[in-house]
Amino acid sequence: MDEKRYSCAHVVPIEQEPRHHLVIDNEFVRAFAVEIAPHDRTLCHHHPHDYLLYVVGDGDIVSAARDEEPKKLSYRDGECELLEAGMVHVVENLADTAFRNVVVELLPGAAGLRGGADPIVVAGEANITRRFEHGRAAILLLEMKSGSEVLICGPVVVAGSPDRGEVDSGELYKVAGVNDFSGLAWIPEGKRVRLQTSANASRRALVFQVGNVGLNTGASRR
C-alpha cells in the first residue's frame, strides 16, 4: 500500500472535498455532483450519512479506505447502490476519462418523509426504468424522447435539470444535455413539477425518490 498516495492522516468532511460539488443541502438530503479528472484522486474524506450512488459513464477507480487495503473497482454506466455511513477513503481515477457520479445523502429528516407517486408520462414518449430500490429510497432513469413531458412528485432529487435548488410546485422546466446529470434540483414532499424535453432532442434524467417508497411497485411508462 502506498501510504503517502492514499494517506488518511488528515480527513476532510465530504462537503470540503473539492471534487464533490454540493448542490442541494436541506434537512432531508444533501446532493453532490462528483467529478474526478483522469488520473486524479480525491482528498481523504468522510461520508457521515448513508448515501445513494449513481455512476455516470464507465469508470475504473481505486477506493482506498482508511485502515484497509486499496481496492480496484470497475463501474459501468448506470450502476447504483446504497452505501452505509462511515466510509473514510481516498478515490483515485485510473481511467483516461473523468469519473463522474451523483451522490445523494439521506439525512435523518428523510426518515419522516412519505414517498411520492412514481413519475407519469403525460405527453410524448418516455421510458422510465427503476434502477434501484430500497425501503428508504429508489433511483429511476427517465429516457425521454423529443417533445415529451413527465410529471414528477416530491420528495425527490432530480438530476439532469438546471441547478434550481428547491423547485416550486407546478413549474415546467427543460431537461439538460444528454448524460449531463450535474444539474440537481430538489422537489419537496407534496409538490409536483413537469419535466420536458425540447421538440428536437431526446434527453435523460434521474429521479432519486426518498422517504417510504415501499408502495411504489413500478414506474409508469408509455
N, CA, C and O of each residue as an XYZ file, in Angstrom:
888
protein
N       0.839     -1.201      0.000
C       0.000      0.000      0.000
C       0.870      1.245      0.000
O       1.808      1.353      0.789
N       0.563      2.174     -0.874
C       1.268      3.449     -0.916
C       0.637      4.365      0.128
O      -0.363      5.031     -0.143
N       1.237      4.396      1.342
C       0.618      5.136      2.433
C       0.551      6.632      2.157
O      -0.394      7.299      2.578
N       1.539      7.159      1.457
C       1.525      8.584      1.158
C       0.468      8.903      0.105
O      -0.242      9.902      0.214
N       0.365      8.049     -0.917
C      -0.570      8.290     -2.014
C      -2.007      8.285     -1.524
O      -2.832      9.077     -1.977
N      -2.301      7.378     -0.587
C      -3.662      7.218     -0.122
C      -3.798      7.566      1.365
O      -4.615      6.980      2.074
N      -3.017      8.492      1.811
C      -2.985      8.797      3.237
C      -4.323      9.351      3.735
O      -4.946     10.197      3.093
N      -4.742      8.851      4.891
C      -5.910      9.400      5.576
C      -5.505      9.974      6.932
O      -6.283      9.973      7.886
N      -4.275     10.462      6.990
C      -3.825     11.114      8.217
C      -4.643     12.373      8.481
O      -4.870     12.748      9.631
N      -5.077     13.015      7.411
C      -5.936     14.200      7.532
C      -7.214     13.926      6.755
O      -7.162     13.656      5.556
N      -8.358     13.993      7.424
C      -9.646     13.682      6.816
C     -10.488     14.955      6.740
O     -10.605     15.687      7.723
N     -11.074     15.215      5.564
C     -11.937     16.383      5.412
C     -13.395     15.922      5.315
O     -13.656     14.815      4.843
N     -14.338     16.745      5.749
C     -15.761     16.427      5.507
C     -16.023     16.373      4.010
O     -15.356     17.057      3.234
N     -16.977     15.574      3.610
C     -17.234     15.402      2.183
C     -17.534     16.731      1.500
O     -17.141     16.932      0.351
N     -18.220     17.639      2.184
C     -18.561     18.926      1.562
C     -17.340     19.816      1.358
O     -17.421     20.818      0.647
N     -16.208     19.465      1.971
C     -14.974     20.228      1.773
C     -14.024     19.542      0.791
O     -12.938     20.053      0.521
N     -14.426     18.398      0.262
C     -13.609     17.706     -0.741
C     -13.916     18.362     -2.085
O     -15.066     18.331     -2.524
N     -12.918     18.959     -2.755
C     -13.212     19.839     -3.890
C     -13.788     19.157     -5.127
O     -14.298     19.845     -6.011
N     -13.725     17.850     -5.219
C     -14.290     17.166     -6.383
C     -15.746     16.771     -6.152
O     -16.438     16.328     -7.068
N     -16.195     16.941     -4.909
C     -17.599     16.700     -4.560
C     -18.299     18.058     -4.477
O     -18.083     18.813     -3.529
N     -19.121     18.360     -5.453
C     -19.744     19.684     -5.561
C     -21.128     19.637     -4.916
O     -22.060     19.052     -5.469
N     -21.251     20.252     -3.753
C     -22.512     20.253     -3.015
C     -23.498     21.191     -3.703
O     -23.238     22.387     -3.832
N     -24.634     20.644     -4.143
C     -25.634     21.426     -4.866
C     -26.891     21.619     -4.026
O     -27.469     22.706     -4.024
N     -27.324     20.578     -3.309
C     -28.539     20.645     -2.501
C     -28.183     20.330     -1.056
O     -27.471     19.365     -0.779
N     -28.685     21.155     -0.134
C     -28.403     20.953      1.290
C     -29.631     21.408      2.069
O     -29.858     22.606      2.235
N     -30.425     20.443      2.550
C     -31.587     20.786      3.356
C     -31.706     19.785      4.503
O     -30.767     19.028      4.749
N     -32.812     19.764      5.195
C     -32.940     18.888      6.362
C     -33.154     17.429      5.998
O     -33.108     16.560      6.868
N     -33.388     17.150      4.711
C     -33.693     15.784      4.277
C     -32.548     15.126      3.518
O     -32.250     13.952      3.740
N     -31.905     15.871      2.627
C     -30.856     15.312      1.777
C     -29.739     16.334      1.572
O     -29.927     17.543      1.710
N     -28.588     15.797      1.241
C     -27.532     16.590      0.616
C     -27.178     15.874     -0.684
O     -27.014     14.654     -0.702
N     -27.063     16.629     -1.763
C     -26.787     16.029     -3.070
C     -25.543     16.654     -3.675
O     -25.372     17.873     -3.672
N     -24.683     15.794     -4.193
C     -23.399     16.212     -4.745
C     -23.277     15.739     -6.196
O     -23.632     14.606     -6.521
N     -22.774     16.618     -7.057
C     -22.308     16.225     -8.379
C     -20.804     16.016     -8.259
O     -20.070     16.936     -7.897
N     -20.349     14.810     -8.562
C     -18.952     14.434     -8.327
C     -18.248     14.235     -9.664
O     -18.763     13.560    -10.555
N     -17.076     14.825     -9.793
C     -16.259     14.615    -10.992
C     -14.791     14.564    -10.592
O     -14.253     15.514    -10.023
N     -14.151     13.434    -10.900
C     -12.728     13.236    -10.627
C     -12.024     13.157    -11.975
O     -12.312     12.268    -12.775
N     -11.117     14.065    -12.227
C     -10.439     14.147    -13.516
C      -9.606     12.891    -13.768
O      -9.283     12.166    -12.827
N      -9.254     12.627    -15.038
C      -8.438     11.451    -15.337
C      -7.149     11.422    -14.510
O      -6.407     12.403    -14.462
N      -6.900     10.298    -13.870
C      -5.685     10.048    -13.095
C      -5.516     11.006    -11.911
O      -4.416     11.181    -11.388
N      -6.600     11.604    -11.512
C      -6.614     12.454    -10.319
C      -7.146     11.632     -9.151
O      -7.701     10.552     -9.356
N      -6.984     12.129     -7.940
C      -7.539     11.454     -6.768
C      -8.057     12.492     -5.781
O      -7.596     13.633     -5.742
N      -9.021     12.064     -4.992
C      -9.640     12.947     -4.017
C      -8.769     13.089     -2.779
O      -7.825     12.327     -2.571
N      -9.102     14.074     -1.969
C      -8.597     14.106     -0.611
C      -9.267     12.979      0.177
O     -10.335     12.500     -0.204
N      -8.649     12.566      1.256
C      -9.310     11.606      2.128
C     -10.526     12.304      2.759
O     -10.395     13.358      3.381
N     -11.683     11.708      2.590
C     -12.918     12.359      3.035
C     -13.835     11.362      3.723
O     -13.698     10.148      3.573
N     -14.784     11.919      4.489
C     -15.673     11.128      5.334
C     -17.100     11.228      4.825
O     -17.588     12.321      4.536
N     -17.777     10.073      4.715
C     -19.206     10.023      4.383
C     -19.979      9.807      5.680
O     -20.033      8.679      6.171
N     -20.581     10.854      6.253
C     -21.203     10.721      7.574
C     -22.609     10.138      7.557
O     -23.153      9.806      8.610
N     -23.207     10.008      6.364
C     -24.589      9.527      6.272
C     -24.670      8.411      5.228
O     -23.827      8.332      4.334
N     -25.680      7.553      5.344
C     -25.982      6.617      4.264
C     -26.214      7.426      2.991
O     -26.770      8.524      3.033
N     -25.774      6.864      1.843
C     -25.912      7.649      0.624
C     -26.164      6.771     -0.592
O     -25.678      5.644     -0.690
N     -26.946      7.331     -1.519
C     -27.183      6.733     -2.821
C     -26.084      7.162     -3.774
O     -25.679      8.324     -3.785
N     -25.602      6.218     -4.575
C     -24.575      6.496     -5.577
C     -25.082      6.051     -6.939
O     -25.538      4.919     -7.096
N     -25.004      6.943     -7.927
C     -25.313      6.602     -9.314
C     -24.102      6.993    -10.151
O     -23.677      8.148    -10.132
N     -23.543      6.025    -10.891
C     -22.331      6.254    -11.682
C     -22.713      6.640    -13.103
O     -23.527      5.975    -13.744
N     -22.116      7.720    -13.585
C     -22.395      8.250    -14.915
C     -21.222      7.905    -15.830
O     -20.151      8.502    -15.714
N     -21.413      6.955    -16.732
C     -20.327      6.515    -17.603
C     -19.500      5.416    -16.944
O     -19.552      5.224    -15.729
N     -18.742      4.703    -17.759
C     -17.881      3.653    -17.230
C     -16.721      4.265    -16.456
O     -16.309      5.393    -16.727
N     -16.201      3.516    -15.496
C     -15.094      4.037    -14.703
C     -14.295      2.937    -14.035
O     -14.842      1.913    -13.625
N     -12.989      3.160    -13.930
C     -12.093      2.274    -13.190
C     -11.398      3.118    -12.128
O     -10.727      4.101    -12.442
N     -11.565      2.723    -10.878
C     -11.045      3.528     -9.777
C     -10.332      2.650     -8.755
O     -10.423      1.423     -8.781
N      -9.622      3.322     -7.859
C      -9.156      2.720     -6.617
C      -9.899      3.403     -5.485
O      -9.919      4.632     -5.407
N     -10.513      2.616     -4.601
C     -11.096      3.133     -3.373
C     -10.211      2.653     -2.226
O     -10.150      1.460     -1.928
N      -9.530      3.598     -1.592
C      -8.598      3.274     -0.515
C      -9.205      3.721      0.806
O      -9.076      4.879      1.201
N      -9.869      2.791      1.485
C     -10.493      3.102      2.767
C      -9.451      3.114      3.873
O      -8.468      2.374      3.830
N      -9.680      3.957      4.852
C      -8.754      4.051      5.974
C      -8.641      2.692      6.677
O      -9.644      2.032      6.949
N      -7.409      2.295      6.960
C      -7.103      1.050      7.666
C      -7.471     -0.195      6.866
O      -7.603     -1.279      7.433
N      -7.638     -0.045      5.545
C      -7.890     -1.201      4.684
C      -6.978     -1.144      3.463
O      -6.456     -0.086      3.113
N      -6.795     -2.293      2.822
C      -6.035     -2.321      1.581
C      -6.840     -1.643      0.469
O      -8.053     -1.839      0.391
N      -6.195     -0.855     -0.389
C      -6.917     -0.235     -1.507
C      -7.560     -1.292     -2.404
O      -7.003     -2.370     -2.611
N      -8.740     -0.966     -2.930
C      -9.465     -1.891     -3.800
C      -9.651     -1.258     -5.173
O     -10.051     -0.099     -5.284
N      -9.355     -2.036     -6.226
C      -9.651     -1.602     -7.583
C     -11.094     -1.991     -7.910
O     -11.491     -3.143     -7.730
N     -11.865     -1.026     -8.387
C     -13.271     -1.237     -8.698
C     -13.559     -0.775    -10.122
O     -13.062      0.262    -10.562
N     -14.357     -1.548    -10.827
C     -14.791     -1.177    -12.177
C     -16.297     -0.946    -12.151
O     -17.062     -1.812    -11.727
N     -16.710      0.223    -12.606
C     -18.127      0.573    -12.674
C     -18.557      0.685    -14.132
O     -17.757      1.016    -15.007
N     -19.810      0.407    -14.369
C     -20.392      0.599    -15.688
C     -21.488      1.655    -15.596
O     -22.100      1.855    -14.547
N     -21.714      2.311    -16.706
C     -22.689      3.395    -16.750
C     -24.027      2.934    -16.182
O     -24.575      1.920    -16.614
N     -24.548      3.679    -15.219
C     -25.848      3.380    -14.658
C     -25.824      2.508    -13.421
O     -26.882      2.242    -12.850
N     -24.656      2.052    -12.982
C     -24.606      1.279    -11.746
C     -24.989      2.178    -10.574
O     -24.635      3.356    -10.534
N     -25.712      1.603     -9.630
C     -26.130      2.385     -8.475
C     -26.243      1.480     -7.255
O     -26.427      0.268     -7.371
N     -26.129      2.100     -6.083
C     -26.171      1.351     -4.831
C     -26.434      2.302     -3.677
O     -26.322      3.521     -3.806
N     -26.788      1.704     -2.541
C     -26.942      2.448     -1.293
C     -25.822      2.009     -0.377
O     -25.698      0.825     -0.066
N     -24.997      2.964      0.064
C     -23.821      2.678      0.878
C     -24.029      3.206      2.286
O     -24.670      4.236      2.493
N     -23.475      2.483      3.248
C     -23.677      2.837      4.648
C     -22.783      3.995      5.074
O     -21.709      4.219      4.515
N     -23.254      4.716      6.069
C     -22.485      5.823      6.642
C     -21.189      5.315      7.242
O     -21.077      4.157      7.643
N     -20.210      6.213      7.295
C     -18.970      5.912      7.997
C     -17.752      5.726      7.124
O     -16.633      5.685      7.635
N     -17.939      5.609      5.805
C     -16.799      5.416      4.920
C     -15.838      6.596      5.008
O     -16.248      7.753      4.916
N     -14.547      6.289      5.190
C     -13.466      7.275      5.133
C     -12.476      6.748      4.103
O     -11.864      5.700      4.307
N     -12.317      7.477      2.989
C     -11.467      6.921      1.931
C     -10.938      7.987      0.984
O     -11.371      9.139      0.982
N      -9.967      7.536      0.168
C      -9.462      8.281     -0.978
C      -9.926      7.536     -2.220
O      -9.883      6.307     -2.257
N     -10.369      8.268     -3.238
C     -10.748      7.660     -4.511
C      -9.821      8.177     -5.597
O      -9.673      9.386     -5.777
N      -9.202      7.260     -6.314
C      -8.333      7.630     -7.433
C      -8.953      7.137     -8.730
O      -9.418      6.000     -8.816
N      -8.957      7.998     -9.734
C      -9.478      7.655    -11.052
C      -8.337      7.091    -11.896
O      -7.368      7.799    -12.171
N      -8.438      5.837    -12.306
C      -7.391      5.179    -13.092
C      -7.562      5.390    -14.590
O      -6.663      5.069    -15.366
N      -8.704      5.927    -15.003
C      -9.039      5.983    -16.427
C      -8.546      7.264    -17.089
O      -8.100      8.204    -16.430
N      -8.643      7.266    -18.417
C      -8.268      8.445    -19.209
C      -9.441      9.395    -19.400
O      -9.311     10.417    -20.074
N     -10.569      9.067    -18.819
C     -11.745      9.933    -18.856
C     -12.175     10.244    -17.429
O     -11.805      9.528    -16.499
N     -12.949     11.301    -17.250
C     -13.387     11.702    -15.910
C     -14.293     10.625    -15.307
O     -15.071      9.984    -16.014
N     -14.178     10.439    -13.994
C     -15.090      9.562    -13.255
C     -16.159     10.450    -12.655
O     -15.868     11.324    -11.838
N     -17.412     10.222    -13.067
C     -18.497     11.109    -12.674
C     -19.589     10.299    -12.006
O     -19.901      9.186    -12.429
N     -20.164     10.864    -10.965
C     -21.279     10.209    -10.300
C     -22.111     11.244     -9.553
O     -21.696     12.388     -9.368
N     -23.286     10.814     -9.135
C     -24.167     11.626     -8.305
C     -24.288     10.934     -6.951
O     -24.556      9.735     -6.881
N     -24.091     11.693     -5.885
C     -24.219     11.194     -4.521
C     -25.380     11.928     -3.846
O     -25.407     13.158     -3.814
N     -26.328     11.174     -3.313
C     -27.443     11.757     -2.564
C     -27.421     11.166     -1.159
O     -27.698      9.982     -0.971
N     -27.093     11.996     -0.182
C     -27.068     11.560      1.211
C     -28.474     11.586      1.797
O     -29.243     12.515      1.550
N     -28.801     10.559      2.577
C     -30.085     10.501      3.263
C     -29.877     10.976      4.694
O     -29.317     10.255      5.519
N     -30.329     12.183      4.982
C     -30.180     12.755      6.317
C     -31.273     12.210      7.232
O     -32.254     11.652      6.740
N     -31.128     12.359      8.559
C     -32.131     11.816      9.481
C     -33.555     12.273      9.177
O     -34.497     11.502      9.358
N     -33.730     13.513      8.718
C     -35.066     14.015      8.420
C     -35.783     13.264      7.320
O     -37.012     13.298      7.246
N     -35.017     12.569      6.441
C     -35.641     11.846      5.328
C     -36.491     10.680      5.808
O     -37.399     10.240      5.104
N     -36.199     10.176      7.010
C     -36.945      9.020      7.520
C     -38.417      9.354      7.746
O     -39.257      8.454      7.752
N     -38.739     10.627      7.931
C     -40.118     11.019      8.170
C     -40.894     11.368      6.923
O     -42.067     11.731      7.013
N     -40.266     11.269      5.747
C     -40.934     11.625      4.501
C     -41.770     10.471      3.976
O     -41.404      9.305      4.121
N     -42.900     10.810      3.361
C     -43.708      9.826      2.645
C     -43.303      9.872      1.186
O     -43.312     10.939      0.571
N     -42.949      8.732      0.629
C     -42.537      8.698     -0.768
C     -43.649      9.140     -1.691
O     -44.808      8.774     -1.494
N     -43.304      9.927     -2.702
C     -44.298     10.406     -3.654
C     -44.634      9.350     -4.698
O     -43.990      8.303     -4.769
N     -45.635      9.633     -5.497
C     -46.036      8.728     -6.579
C     -44.939      8.653     -7.629
O     -44.128      9.570     -7.765
N     -44.923      7.552     -8.366
C     -43.949      7.406     -9.435
C     -44.196      8.429    -10.541
O     -45.321      8.902    -10.702
N     -43.160      8.776    -11.303
C     -43.339      9.688    -12.440
C     -44.365      9.136    -13.430
O     -44.518      7.924    -13.585
N     -45.058     10.054    -14.090
C     -46.082      9.692    -15.069
C     -45.795     10.428    -16.374
O     -45.576     11.639    -16.374
N     -45.796      9.700    -17.473
C     -45.629     10.318    -18.787
C     -46.956     10.962    -19.182
O     -47.974     10.281    -19.293
N     -46.938     12.275    -19.391
C     -48.177     12.984    -19.715
C     -48.205     13.506    -21.151
O     -49.249     13.957    -21.622
N     -47.072     13.449    -21.850
C     -47.041     13.860    -23.255
C     -45.855     13.197    -23.933
O     -44.802     13.017    -23.321
N     -46.028     12.834    -25.200
C     -44.942     12.242    -25.958
C     -44.583     10.846    -25.459
O     -45.415     10.144    -24.884
N     -43.328     10.455    -25.690
C     -42.861      9.123    -25.335
C     -41.668      9.214    -24.388
O     -40.748     10.008    -24.587
N     -41.710      8.383    -23.359
C     -40.598      8.309    -22.407
C     -40.596      6.930    -21.768
O     -41.653      6.356    -21.506
N     -39.426      6.411    -21.521
C     -39.285      5.133    -20.832
C     -38.739      5.404    -19.439
O     -37.749      6.117    -19.281
N     -39.385      4.834    -18.435
C     -38.990      5.054    -17.043
C     -38.590      3.711    -16.449
O     -39.403      2.789    -16.377
N     -37.336      3.607    -16.026
C     -36.813      2.342    -15.515
C     -36.398      2.513    -14.069
O     -35.662      3.439    -13.726
N     -36.876      1.608    -13.217
C     -36.462      1.614    -11.814
C     -35.122      0.893    -11.718
O     -35.061     -0.331    -11.834
N     -34.045      1.656    -11.504
C     -32.704      1.083    -11.493
C     -32.310      0.532    -10.127
O     -31.459     -0.352    -10.028
N     -32.931      1.058     -9.082
C     -32.563      0.630     -7.729
C     -33.732      0.924     -6.800
O     -34.424      1.931     -6.946
N     -33.938      0.018     -5.835
C     -34.960      0.306     -4.826
C     -34.564     -0.290     -3.495
O     -34.080     -1.419     -3.415
N     -34.777      0.486     -2.460
C     -34.597      0.093     -1.077
C     -35.826      0.627     -0.358
O     -36.511      1.499     -0.894
N     -36.124      0.134      0.832
C     -37.298      0.633      1.524
C     -37.269      2.120      1.785
O     -38.316      2.738      1.977
N     -36.058      2.715      1.796
C     -35.904      4.131      2.127
C     -35.695      5.023      0.915
O     -35.758      6.247      1.032
N     -35.450      4.432     -0.244
C     -35.109      5.246     -1.403
C     -35.186      4.406     -2.674
O     -35.188      3.176     -2.629
N     -35.250      5.101     -3.806
C     -35.229      4.436     -5.111
C     -34.592      5.386     -6.119
O     -34.587      6.603     -5.932
N     -34.055      4.806     -7.194
C     -33.471      5.593     -8.279
C     -34.142      5.173     -9.574
O     -34.172      3.989     -9.911
N     -34.685      6.151    -10.304
C     -35.349      5.885    -11.574
C     -34.629      6.641    -12.687
O     -34.222      7.790    -12.517
N     -34.480      5.968    -13.830
C     -33.897      6.582    -15.018
C     -35.007      6.921    -15.992
O     -35.814      6.065    -16.354
N     -35.043      8.188    -16.419
C     -36.025      8.658    -17.396
C     -35.322      8.852    -18.732
O     -34.413      9.674    -18.843
N     -35.739      8.100    -19.745
C     -35.228      8.270    -21.104
C     -36.359      8.888    -21.918
O     -37.302      8.209    -22.323
N     -36.240     10.188    -22.145
C     -37.339     10.967    -22.699
C     -37.083     11.305    -24.165
O     -36.042     11.862    -24.515
N     -38.046     10.961    -25.011
C     -37.965     11.313    -26.420
C     -38.213     12.811    -26.591
O     -38.713     13.476    -25.683
N     -37.859     13.329    -27.762
C     -38.077     14.748    -28.034
C     -39.556     15.083    -27.914
O     -40.414     14.318    -28.355
N     -39.846     16.240    -27.310
C     -41.212     16.695    -27.163
C     -42.014     15.963    -26.108
O     -43.242     16.034    -26.109
N     -41.340     15.256    -25.201
C     -42.074     14.517    -24.168
C     -42.122     15.312    -22.869
O     -41.353     16.250    -22.660
N     -43.043     14.909    -22.009
C     -43.229     15.599    -20.742
C     -43.586     14.562    -19.671
O     -44.428     13.690    -19.885
N     -42.921     14.680    -18.506
C     -43.130     13.730    -17.413
C     -43.471     14.509    -16.147
O     -42.808     15.487    -15.800
N     -44.523     14.051    -15.465
C     -44.938     14.649    -14.202
C     -44.198     13.943    -13.065
O     -44.197     12.715    -12.982
N     -43.567     14.738    -12.187
C     -42.769     14.192    -11.099
C     -43.301     14.729     -9.777
O     -43.595     15.918     -9.648
N     -43.422     13.828     -8.790
C     -43.959     14.198     -7.481
C     -42.874     14.067     -6.418
O     -42.153     13.070     -6.372
N     -42.764     15.090     -5.560
C     -41.802     15.054     -4.475
C     -42.245     14.127     -3.358
O     -43.416     13.755     -3.280
N     -41.306     13.752     -2.489
C     -39.961     14.306     -2.347
C     -38.935     13.546     -3.197
O     -38.772     12.334     -3.055
N     -38.244     14.282     -4.086
C     -37.235     13.672     -4.944
C     -36.118     14.668     -5.228
O     -36.294     15.883     -5.138
N     -34.971     14.110     -5.573
C     -33.901     14.874     -6.205
C     -33.932     14.521     -7.685
O     -33.943     13.343     -8.043
N     -33.947     15.532     -8.545
C     -33.885     15.323     -9.991
C     -32.481     15.692    -10.465
O     -31.984     16.779    -10.172
N     -31.855     14.788    -11.191
C     -30.545     15.053    -11.795
C     -30.705     15.071    -13.305
O     -31.356     14.203    -13.887
N     -30.101     16.074    -13.931
C     -30.261     16.251    -15.365
C     -31.033     17.511    -15.681
O     -31.353     17.785    -16.838
N     -31.329     18.275    -14.647
C     -32.026     19.551    -14.785
C     -31.039     20.683    -14.510
O     -29.929     20.419    -14.047
N     -31.404     21.912    -14.777
C     -30.569     23.020    -14.310
C     -30.506     23.030    -12.788
O     -31.437     22.565    -12.130
N     -29.420     23.555    -12.219
C     -29.334     23.707    -10.768
C     -30.404     24.701    -10.334
O     -30.330     25.883    -10.668
N     -31.391     24.225     -9.594
C     -32.506     25.083     -9.248
C     -32.743     25.176     -7.746
O     -33.628     25.912     -7.308
N     -31.964     24.437     -6.942
C     -32.280     24.399     -5.525
C     -33.633     23.753     -5.343
O     -33.857     22.641     -5.820
N     -34.550     24.437     -4.652
C     -35.913     23.922     -4.470
C     -36.795     24.423     -5.602
O     -36.789     25.608     -5.933
N     -37.551     23.507     -6.187
C     -38.420     23.842     -7.312
C     -39.848     24.020     -6.823
O     -40.352     23.185     -6.071
N     -40.507     25.098     -7.238
C     -41.884     25.358     -6.827
C     -42.855     24.428     -7.539
O     -42.617     24.005     -8.670
N     -43.937     24.121     -6.869
C     -44.945     23.232     -7.429
C     -45.524     23.816     -8.715
O     -45.772     25.019     -8.809
N     -45.734     22.952     -9.695
C     -46.344     23.366    -10.950
C     -45.371     23.890    -11.975
O     -45.771     24.199    -13.097
N     -44.099     24.001    -11.623
C     -43.138     24.535    -12.586
C     -42.911     23.568    -13.737
O     -43.042     22.353    -13.592
N     -42.568     24.139    -14.879
C     -42.194     23.387    -16.062
C     -40.758     23.767    -16.403
O     -40.444     24.948    -16.552
N     -39.891     22.772    -16.527
C     -38.518     23.132    -16.877
C     -37.884     22.064    -17.747
O     -38.297     20.904    -17.743
N     -36.877     22.480    -18.489
C     -36.273     21.643    -19.507
C     -35.237     20.694    -18.897
O     -34.588     21.014    -17.901
N     -35.101     19.517    -19.522
C     -34.050     18.582    -19.170
C     -32.769     19.054    -19.834
O     -32.790     19.550    -20.960
N     -31.650     18.898    -19.130
C     -30.365     19.354    -19.654
C     -29.834     18.367    -20.690
O     -30.538     17.446    -21.105
N     -28.576     18.571    -21.105
C     -27.977     17.781    -22.172
C     -27.901     16.299    -21.870
O     -27.952     15.891    -20.710
N     -27.780     15.495    -22.907
C     -27.699     14.047    -22.763
C     -26.531     13.683    -21.856
O     -25.416     14.176    -22.027
N     -26.807     12.808    -20.884
C     -25.800     12.303    -19.939
C     -25.255     13.369    -19.000
O     -24.316     13.089    -18.254
N     -25.801     14.571    -19.004
C     -25.315     15.600    -18.093
C     -26.199     15.600    -16.855
O     -27.252     16.236    -16.823
N     -25.748     14.870    -15.832
C     -26.529     14.771    -14.603
C     -25.991     15.684    -13.516
O     -26.338     15.517    -12.347
N     -25.148     16.651    -13.878
C     -24.543     17.507    -12.861
C     -25.542     18.504    -12.288
O     -25.408     18.915    -11.135
N     -26.543     18.900    -13.074
C     -27.562     19.803    -12.566
C     -28.528     19.070    -11.662
O     -29.062     18.028    -12.040
N     -28.761     19.602    -10.462
C     -29.592     18.924     -9.474
C     -30.665     19.868     -8.959
O     -30.429     21.066     -8.802
N     -31.848     19.318     -8.696
C     -32.945     20.112     -8.149
C     -33.697     19.274     -7.121
O     -33.803     18.056     -7.261
N     -34.219     19.934     -6.085
C     -34.990     19.283     -5.026
C     -36.456     19.643     -5.186
O     -36.815     20.818     -5.261
N     -37.301     18.618     -5.239
C     -38.753     18.813     -5.270
C     -39.298     18.337     -3.938
O     -39.237     17.142     -3.651
N     -39.828     19.228     -3.114
C     -40.260     18.851     -1.764
C     -41.476     17.929     -1.761
O     -42.158     17.770     -2.774
N     -41.728     17.336     -0.620
C     -42.893     16.475     -0.426
C     -44.173     17.254     -0.726
O     -44.351     18.383     -0.269
N     -45.050     16.634     -1.496
C     -46.340     17.242     -1.809
C     -46.325     18.169     -3.005
O     -47.382     18.648     -3.416
N     -45.160     18.438     -3.580
C     -45.097     19.314     -4.746
C     -44.871     18.492     -6.007
O     -44.297     17.404     -5.966
N     -45.343     19.044     -7.145
C     -45.229     18.359     -8.426
C     -44.666     19.322     -9.466
O     -44.987     20.510     -9.474
N     -43.824     18.786    -10.336
C     -43.302     19.581    -11.451
C     -43.409     18.753    -12.725
O     -43.563     17.532    -12.683
N     -43.324     19.446    -13.856
C     -43.325     18.779    -15.152
C     -41.940     18.934    -15.779
O     -41.430     20.044    -15.933
N     -41.356     17.814    -16.129
C     -40.053     17.788    -16.773
C     -40.269     17.602    -18.263
O     -40.995     16.699    -18.677
N     -39.647     18.446    -19.071
C     -39.962     18.486    -20.500
C     -38.694     18.514    -21.337
O     -37.701     19.134    -20.957
N     -38.736     17.829    -22.495
C     -37.644     17.925    -23.462
C     -38.051     18.885    -24.574
O     -39.231     19.188    -24.753
N     -37.052     19.355    -25.316
C     -37.339     20.232    -26.455
C     -37.901     19.396    -27.607
O     -37.913     18.167    -27.551
N     -38.358     20.075    -28.635
C     -39.023     19.393    -29.748
C     -38.062     18.615    -30.627
O     -38.499     17.804    -31.444
N     -36.758     18.843    -30.481
C     -35.816     18.205    -31.409
C     -34.683     17.464    -30.708
O     -33.632     17.245    -31.310
N     -34.874     17.074    -29.449
C     -33.779     16.400    -28.747
C     -34.321     15.430    -27.703
O     -35.225     15.764    -26.938
N     -33.753     14.219    -27.683
C     -34.038     13.267    -26.622
C     -33.071     13.521    -25.473
O     -31.930     13.931    -25.684
N     -33.543     13.273    -24.258
C     -32.733     13.562    -23.078
C     -32.937     12.476    -22.025
O     -33.910     11.724    -22.062
N     -31.992     12.414    -21.086
C     -32.111     11.507    -19.947
C     -32.093     12.320    -18.655
O     -31.465     13.375    -18.574
N     -32.784     11.813    -17.666
C     -32.780     12.427    -16.340
C     -32.857     11.314    -15.304
O     -33.255     10.190    -15.609
N     -32.468     11.646    -14.075
C     -32.553     10.712    -12.956
C     -33.513     11.267    -11.917
O     -33.594     12.478    -11.712
N     -34.239     10.369    -11.265
C     -35.098     10.749    -10.153
C     -34.700      9.902     -8.950
O     -34.791      8.675     -8.983
N     -34.254     10.578     -7.880
C     -33.916      9.907     -6.631
C     -35.091     10.093     -5.679
O     -35.251     11.161     -5.089
N     -35.912      9.059     -5.529
C     -37.021      9.125     -4.585
C     -36.496      8.871     -3.175
O     -35.671      7.982     -2.964
N     -36.975      9.653     -2.215
C     -36.569      9.457     -0.822
C     -37.822      9.366      0.049
O     -38.900      9.820     -0.334
N     -37.651      8.770      1.225
C     -38.794      8.521      2.089
C     -39.281      7.097      1.918
O     -38.561      6.268      1.362
N     -40.462      6.794      2.373
C     -41.036      5.457      2.281
C     -41.502      5.209      0.860
O     -42.548      5.706      0.443
N     -40.711      4.428      0.109
C     -41.057      4.160     -1.287
C     -41.560      2.731     -1.465
O     -41.667      2.250     -2.592
N     -41.867      2.058     -0.376
C     -42.251      0.656     -0.455
C     -43.518      0.405     -1.240
O     -43.699     -0.689     -1.775
N     -44.421      1.406     -1.327
C     -45.680      1.209     -2.045
C     -45.537      1.438     -3.545
O     -46.454      1.143     -4.311
N     -44.369      1.971     -3.971
C     -44.157      2.223     -5.403
C     -43.634      0.947     -6.043
O     -42.433      0.679     -5.989
N     -44.495      0.169     -6.636
C     -44.109     -1.145     -7.138
C     -43.620     -1.127     -8.566
O     -43.098     -2.133     -9.045
N     -43.772     -0.021     -9.258
C     -43.317      0.027    -10.622
C     -43.482      1.417    -11.188
O     -44.373      2.159    -10.774
N     -42.622      1.780    -12.143
C     -42.712      3.097    -12.735
C     -43.714      3.099    -13.869
O     -43.886      2.108    -14.579
N     -44.370      4.237    -14.022
C     -45.309      4.385    -15.116
C     -44.540      4.647    -16.392
O     -43.542      5.367    -16.377
N     -44.985      4.077    -17.489
C     -44.269      4.276    -18.740
C     -45.261      4.306    -19.891
O     -46.403      3.861    -19.783
N     -44.765      4.859    -21.011
C     -45.625      4.883    -22.208
C     -44.749      4.621    -23.415
O     -45.243      4.591    -24.542
